[in-house]
Every structure is written in C-alpha cells, then in structure tokens.
mmCIF file of C-alpha atoms in Angstrom:
data_model
loop_
_atom_site.group_PDB
_atom_site.id
_atom_site.type_symbol
_atom_site.label_atom_id
_atom_site.label_comp_id
_atom_site.label_asym_id
_atom_site.label_seq_id
_atom_site.Cartn_x
_atom_site.Cartn_y
_atom_site.Cartn_z
ATOM 1 C CA MET A 1 120.863 118.076 79.549
ATOM 2 C CA ALA A 2 121.121 120.646 82.329
ATOM 3 C CA PRO A 3 121.017 119.981 86.076
ATOM 4 C CA SER A 4 117.616 120.506 87.672
ATOM 5 C CA LEU A 5 115.516 119.561 90.665
ATOM 6 C CA ASP A 6 112.878 117.807 88.548
ATOM 7 C CA SER A 7 113.762 114.304 89.724
ATOM 8 C CA ALA A 8 113.967 115.422 93.367
ATOM 9 C CA TYR A 9 110.494 116.948 93.146
ATOM 10 C CA ALA A 10 109.214 113.803 91.419
ATOM 11 C CA LYS A 11 110.452 111.665 94.317
ATOM 12 C CA LEU A 12 108.896 114.095 96.784
ATOM 13 C CA GLU A 13 105.553 113.886 95.002
ATOM 14 C CA ARG A 14 105.745 110.107 95.043
ATOM 15 C CA ALA A 15 106.369 110.213 98.809
ATOM 16 C CA ARG A 16 103.306 112.441 99.180
ATOM 17 C CA GLU A 17 101.164 109.959 97.212
ATOM 18 C CA HIS A 18 102.321 107.061 99.389
ATOM 19 C CA LEU A 19 101.610 109.063 102.546
ATOM 20 C CA GLU A 20 98.047 109.696 101.367
ATOM 21 C CA ARG A 21 97.607 105.942 100.993
ATOM 22 C CA VAL A 22 98.892 105.433 104.536
ATOM 23 C CA LYS A 23 96.364 107.996 105.798
ATOM 24 C CA GLU A 24 93.554 106.287 103.860
ATOM 25 C CA ARG A 25 94.524 102.890 105.262
ATOM 26 C CA ILE A 26 94.565 104.189 108.834
ATOM 27 C CA GLU A 27 91.166 105.797 108.323
ATOM 28 C CA ALA A 28 89.805 102.509 106.967
ATOM 29 C CA LEU A 29 91.066 100.701 110.062
ATOM 30 C CA ARG A 30 89.179 103.201 112.214
ATOM 31 C CA GLN A 31 85.852 102.417 110.573
ATOM 32 C CA PRO A 32 83.379 100.286 112.568
ATOM 33 C CA HIS A 33 83.704 96.517 112.134
ATOM 34 C CA VAL A 34 80.569 94.367 112.237
ATOM 35 C CA ASP A 35 80.920 90.638 112.855
ATOM 36 C CA SER A 36 78.414 87.822 113.169
ATOM 37 C CA VAL A 37 79.434 85.890 116.270
ATOM 38 C CA PRO A 38 78.291 82.275 116.816
ATOM 39 C CA VAL A 39 76.267 81.720 119.998
ATOM 40 C CA ARG A 40 76.575 78.526 122.049
ATOM 41 C CA ARG A 41 73.663 77.484 124.229
ATOM 42 C CA ASP A 42 73.120 74.816 126.827
ATOM 43 C CA PRO A 43 69.423 74.023 127.422
ATOM 44 C CA SER A 44 70.132 73.417 131.101
ATOM 45 C CA ASP A 45 72.018 76.708 131.602
ATOM 46 C CA PRO A 46 70.456 80.167 131.162
ATOM 47 C CA LYS A 47 73.800 81.721 130.215
ATOM 48 C CA VAL A 48 74.603 82.567 126.588
ATOM 49 C CA ILE A 49 78.208 81.983 125.478
ATOM 50 C CA ALA A 50 79.713 83.775 122.492
ATOM 51 C CA GLY A 51 83.376 83.886 121.441
ATOM 52 C CA TRP A 52 84.751 86.915 119.620
ATOM 53 C CA THR A 53 88.241 87.973 118.538
ATOM 54 C CA MET A 54 88.959 91.697 118.519
ATOM 55 C CA PRO A 55 90.064 92.905 115.071
ATOM 56 C CA ASN A 56 93.735 93.788 114.759
ATOM 57 C CA PRO A 57 93.932 97.558 114.140
ATOM 58 C CA ILE A 58 97.243 97.168 112.261
ATOM 59 C CA ASP A 59 97.648 94.899 109.255
ATOM 60 C CA HIS A 60 100.771 93.544 107.603
ATOM 61 C CA ARG A 61 100.651 96.130 104.796
ATOM 62 C CA MET A 62 101.161 99.179 106.998
ATOM 63 C CA SER A 63 104.903 98.867 107.581
ATOM 64 C CA PRO A 64 105.820 98.409 103.856
ATOM 65 C CA MET A 65 103.539 101.330 102.967
ATOM 66 C CA ILE A 66 105.413 103.545 105.422
ATOM 67 C CA GLY A 67 108.676 102.259 103.947
ATOM 68 C CA ASP A 68 107.556 103.486 100.506
ATOM 69 C CA VAL A 69 107.067 106.990 101.902
ATOM 70 C CA VAL A 70 110.449 107.016 103.605
ATOM 71 C CA GLN A 71 112.454 105.658 100.666
ATOM 72 C CA ASN A 72 111.061 108.301 98.334
ATOM 73 C CA LEU A 73 111.837 111.040 100.857
ATOM 74 C CA ARG A 74 115.371 109.724 101.160
ATOM 75 C CA ALA A 75 115.700 109.583 97.368
ATOM 76 C CA ALA A 76 114.454 113.181 97.038
ATOM 77 C CA LEU A 77 117.287 114.355 99.305
ATOM 78 C CA ASP A 78 119.865 112.310 97.387
ATOM 79 C CA HIS A 79 118.620 113.694 94.063
ATOM 80 C CA LEU A 80 118.862 117.196 95.516
ATOM 81 C CA VAL A 81 122.540 116.726 96.408
ATOM 82 C CA HIS A 82 123.305 115.233 93.002
ATOM 83 C CA ALA A 83 121.773 118.268 91.299
ATOM 84 C CA ILE A 84 123.567 120.739 93.593
ATOM 85 C CA ALA A 85 126.930 119.058 92.981
ATOM 86 C CA TRP A 86 126.337 119.175 89.242
ATOM 87 C CA VAL A 87 125.402 122.850 89.100
ATOM 88 C CA ASP A 88 128.160 123.898 91.542
ATOM 89 C CA SER A 89 130.948 121.991 89.784
ATOM 90 C CA GLY A 90 129.704 122.256 86.210
ATOM 91 C CA GLN A 91 129.547 118.494 85.667
ATOM 92 C CA PRO A 92 127.748 115.416 87.064
ATOM 93 C CA GLN A 93 129.456 113.857 90.075
ATOM 94 C CA LYS A 94 129.471 110.175 90.993
ATOM 95 C CA HIS A 95 128.574 108.624 94.356
ATOM 96 C CA THR A 96 126.862 111.717 95.746
ATOM 97 C CA GLN A 97 124.207 111.454 98.426
ATOM 98 C CA PHE A 98 122.685 113.475 101.232
ATOM 99 C CA PRO A 99 124.796 112.750 104.336
ATOM 100 C CA VAL A 100 122.989 112.351 107.648
ATOM 101 C CA ASP A 101 125.483 112.058 110.485
ATOM 102 C CA ASP A 102 125.518 112.071 114.269
ATOM 103 C CA ALA A 103 128.912 113.728 114.684
ATOM 104 C CA PRO A 104 130.889 116.503 112.912
ATOM 105 C CA GLN A 105 133.782 114.145 112.265
ATOM 106 C CA LYS A 106 131.555 111.741 110.340
ATOM 107 C CA PHE A 107 130.060 114.562 108.287
ATOM 108 C CA SER A 108 133.502 115.858 107.447
ATOM 109 C CA GLY A 109 134.633 112.389 106.400
ATOM 110 C CA HIS A 110 131.580 111.815 104.220
ATOM 111 C CA SER A 111 131.740 115.237 102.575
ATOM 112 C CA ALA A 112 134.735 114.368 100.423
ATOM 113 C CA THR A 113 132.710 111.671 98.632
ATOM 114 C CA PHE A 114 129.038 112.350 99.212
ATOM 115 C CA LEU A 115 129.342 116.110 98.625
ATOM 116 C CA LYS A 116 132.045 116.094 95.949
ATOM 117 C CA GLY A 117 131.626 119.193 93.792
ATOM 118 C CA VAL A 118 129.273 120.969 96.223
ATOM 119 C CA SER A 119 130.257 124.556 97.030
ATOM 120 C CA VAL A 120 131.478 125.517 100.492
ATOM 121 C CA SER A 121 128.353 127.587 101.193
ATOM 122 C CA HIS A 122 126.056 124.736 100.203
ATOM 123 C CA VAL A 123 128.032 122.251 102.286
ATOM 124 C CA ALA A 124 127.576 124.598 105.242
ATOM 125 C CA ARG A 125 123.817 124.673 104.638
ATOM 126 C CA LEU A 126 123.606 120.880 104.512
ATOM 127 C CA GLU A 127 125.645 120.653 107.692
ATOM 128 C CA GLN A 128 122.945 122.665 109.465
ATOM 129 C CA LEU A 129 120.544 119.810 108.676
ATOM 130 C CA GLN A 130 122.549 117.149 110.516
ATOM 131 C CA PRO A 131 121.234 115.355 113.628
ATOM 132 C CA TYR A 132 124.250 116.549 115.639
ATOM 133 C CA ASN A 133 122.971 120.071 114.998
ATOM 134 C CA GLY A 134 119.542 119.154 116.311
ATOM 135 C CA CYS A 135 117.777 118.389 113.030
ATOM 136 C CA LYS A 136 115.232 115.688 113.841
ATOM 137 C CA TRP A 137 113.493 115.242 110.508
ATOM 138 C CA THR A 138 116.608 114.160 108.596
ATOM 139 C CA GLU A 139 117.434 111.780 111.446
ATOM 140 C CA LEU A 140 113.955 110.241 111.207
ATOM 141 C CA ILE A 141 114.251 109.734 107.454
ATOM 142 C CA ARG A 142 117.694 108.160 107.799
ATOM 143 C CA ASP A 143 116.727 105.798 110.608
ATOM 144 C CA LEU A 144 113.501 104.604 108.994
ATOM 145 C CA SER A 145 115.175 104.325 105.603
ATOM 146 C CA ASN A 146 118.009 102.209 107.002
ATOM 147 C CA THR A 147 115.527 99.905 108.715
ATOM 148 C CA ASP A 148 113.461 99.492 105.558
ATOM 149 C CA LYS A 149 116.341 98.977 103.111
ATOM 150 C CA HIS A 150 117.821 96.277 105.356
ATOM 151 C CA ARG A 151 114.570 94.376 104.810
ATOM 152 C CA GLU A 152 113.391 94.859 108.356
ATOM 153 C CA LEU A 153 109.827 95.918 109.059
ATOM 154 C CA ILE A 154 109.448 99.399 110.499
ATOM 155 C CA VAL A 155 108.121 98.810 114.005
ATOM 156 C CA ILE A 156 104.777 100.489 114.570
ATOM 157 C CA SER A 157 102.124 100.086 117.214
ATOM 158 C CA SER A 158 98.585 101.167 117.943
ATOM 159 C CA SER A 159 97.179 102.898 120.979
ATOM 160 C CA GLY A 160 93.799 104.394 121.733
ATOM 161 C CA ARG A 161 90.280 103.534 122.778
ATOM 162 C CA GLY A 162 87.808 101.019 121.448
ATOM 163 C CA THR A 163 84.042 100.875 121.680
ATOM 164 C CA PHE A 164 82.084 97.656 121.445
ATOM 165 C CA SER A 165 78.382 96.933 121.160
ATOM 166 C CA PHE A 166 76.341 93.880 120.352
ATOM 167 C CA GLY A 167 72.772 93.058 119.489
ATOM 168 C CA LEU A 168 71.052 89.885 120.637
ATOM 169 C CA ILE A 169 67.362 89.226 120.071
ATOM 170 C CA LEU A 170 65.714 87.021 122.692
ATOM 171 C CA LYS A 171 62.538 84.989 122.625
ATOM 172 C CA ARG A 172 60.660 83.117 125.350
ATOM 173 C CA ASP A 173 61.073 79.360 125.223
ATOM 174 C CA ALA A 174 57.623 77.762 125.189
ATOM 175 C CA GLU A 175 58.689 74.805 127.354
ATOM 176 C CA THR A 176 60.903 76.411 129.987
ATOM 177 C CA GLY A 177 59.529 79.937 129.976
ATOM 178 C CA ARG A 178 63.102 81.256 129.797
ATOM 179 C CA PHE A 179 64.325 83.894 127.394
ATOM 180 C CA VAL A 180 66.742 82.386 124.882
ATOM 181 C CA PRO A 181 68.525 83.769 121.779
ATOM 182 C CA ALA A 182 66.268 83.936 118.753
ATOM 183 C CA SER A 183 69.148 82.999 116.421
ATOM 184 C CA ASP A 184 72.480 81.221 116.535
ATOM 185 C CA THR A 185 74.479 84.440 116.001
ATOM 186 C CA LEU A 186 74.712 87.909 117.473
ATOM 187 C CA GLN A 187 75.975 91.070 115.795
ATOM 188 C CA MET A 188 79.134 92.517 117.365
ATOM 189 C CA GLN A 189 80.264 95.985 116.322
ATOM 190 C CA SER A 190 83.658 97.455 117.203
ATOM 191 C CA SER A 191 85.373 100.733 116.386
ATOM 192 C CA PHE A 192 88.691 102.268 117.389
ATOM 193 C CA THR A 193 89.867 105.813 118.017
ATOM 194 C CA GLN A 194 93.585 105.355 117.849
ATOM 195 C CA GLN A 195 97.004 106.571 116.864
ATOM 196 C CA ILE A 196 99.353 104.518 114.706
ATOM 197 C CA THR A 197 102.751 105.279 116.185
ATOM 198 C CA LEU A 198 106.416 104.442 115.951
ATOM 199 C CA ARG A 199 107.929 102.346 118.705
ATOM 200 C CA ASP A 200 108.783 105.481 120.715
ATOM 201 C CA GLY A 201 105.170 106.684 120.634
ATOM 202 C CA THR A 202 105.544 109.292 117.866
ATOM 203 C CA PRO A 203 102.387 109.454 115.680
ATOM 204 C CA ILE A 204 103.649 108.136 112.355
ATOM 205 C CA VAL A 205 101.495 110.271 110.048
ATOM 206 C CA ASP A 206 102.389 113.482 111.869
ATOM 207 C CA ALA A 207 106.095 112.631 111.789
ATOM 208 C CA LEU A 208 106.116 111.768 108.084
ATOM 209 C CA HIS A 209 104.016 114.783 107.160
ATOM 210 C CA ALA A 210 106.433 117.068 109.022
ATOM 211 C CA ALA A 211 109.455 115.459 107.322
ATOM 212 C CA LEU A 212 107.837 115.766 103.913
ATOM 213 C CA SER A 213 107.036 119.429 104.543
ATOM 214 C CA GLN A 214 110.614 120.141 105.616
ATOM 215 C CA ALA A 215 112.016 118.358 102.560
ATOM 216 C CA ALA A 216 109.715 120.393 100.301
ATOM 217 C CA HIS A 217 110.885 123.640 101.921
ATOM 218 C CA LEU A 218 114.503 122.596 101.395
ATOM 219 C CA LEU A 219 113.993 121.916 97.689
ATOM 220 C CA ASP A 220 112.227 125.247 97.301
ATOM 221 C CA GLU A 221 115.130 126.955 99.071
ATOM 222 C CA PHE A 222 117.584 125.665 96.441
ATOM 223 C CA LYS A 223 115.415 126.586 93.454
ATOM 224 C CA THR A 224 117.273 129.828 92.855
ATOM 225 C CA THR A 225 120.498 127.874 92.378
ATOM 226 C CA PHE A 226 119.094 126.426 89.145
ATOM 227 C CA VAL A 227 117.744 129.642 87.597
#
C-alpha cells in the first residue's frame, strides 16, 4: 500500500455532502409556513381574538448537521498530514495531525509530534496556514471542531425579515347585523428571508463553503507530491 490523498479527498467529499444538506435545510426553513389558527369570539364583543406562535426558523438538527461538515473538514486536513508524513519519510508515522496554532511557539512545539516525518519545506507551507499568520479558515475549522467534539452545540442564530399574512372570511350575523368570522379558524402564512449565522454574525454557509474550497485547493496543491 502506497501513501495517497484518497482518504483526504473522501473526507472532503463527505464534508461537501453534509454542507449540501445544511443548505437544503436552510432553504426548507425559508419556505412559507401555513397554519390554521383557532379564533375566539365573544358574542358581546365585535373583536376577533386569535393566538399564533411564530415558527422557529432554526431547529435542533441544524447545529449537529454543521458539526458533521466541520468534523469531516478537520479529518481531511489530518489525513493530508498523515499522507505527507508518509511520503516524505518513506513510512507511516503515528500521532500525526494538522496543527492549528495561535502562536509560533505552539506550532514549533506541536511539530515534533504532529508533523513527525514531514519535510522542512512542507512544514514551512503548513506554517503559512496557521491563525497567527492570518489564516482564518483553518482557525474556523479548529474552533468549530473543538466545540463539536466536546459535545457542545455550535452556537448559531437567525437574523432577517419575516412577512406575515392571514385570511379571515366574515359573514353578517342575522341577529346582530355584525360581521363575524365564518369559521372557527383563520389561515396564517409566514415566510422568512434570513441568514443562519454563527454567534459573531458570520453567515454559516458562506464560511463553511469558503473553508471547504480552501481545503480542496490545499489538497490539490499537494497532489504532485504523490506522483
């Protein structure tokens, strides 16, 4: 068996599939909701009272779905480093992973273990992708991955505009002459134009798509190493 990037690309493709499901779920949440709302009437009062709860634009599945994207992105980077270490050193190395550090000292300390067997030139390339060198996409993957693997939900929120409309058919009451609802329910329709974002306001789909694209470019960059 020879070292290759096959498993790294497989993880990347899995991340892409999960991201498509996130996009589909967000689009579904943006579709109009139609609810039948009970109407309460008091014969002595001309007002019509109806209670309605606005649908929650985020459901409990969204955060774990995002976690699936992030964990596969993180795994793709780890598989990349494992393959690089193998081809550079001529043998598989244990305990390798893609380091993501906030300071040069931490990167240097992790390199001895995480990048064991990786050539000096390749270590230098990976160092360029550290947060302390201004690389945001690896920082995003690390932070979201750490949150998810510690069994904490990735915090997301929704912002945007909603539109609401309702239909109520009236009829004239034969005894009082007043107009009253013709049925005990009215139809309430709601729709949302919104962004699903991280806690800091970053649109989650845009951020994950950018990270996935950058990871794909990185794998492609190292292809020639395995020829």
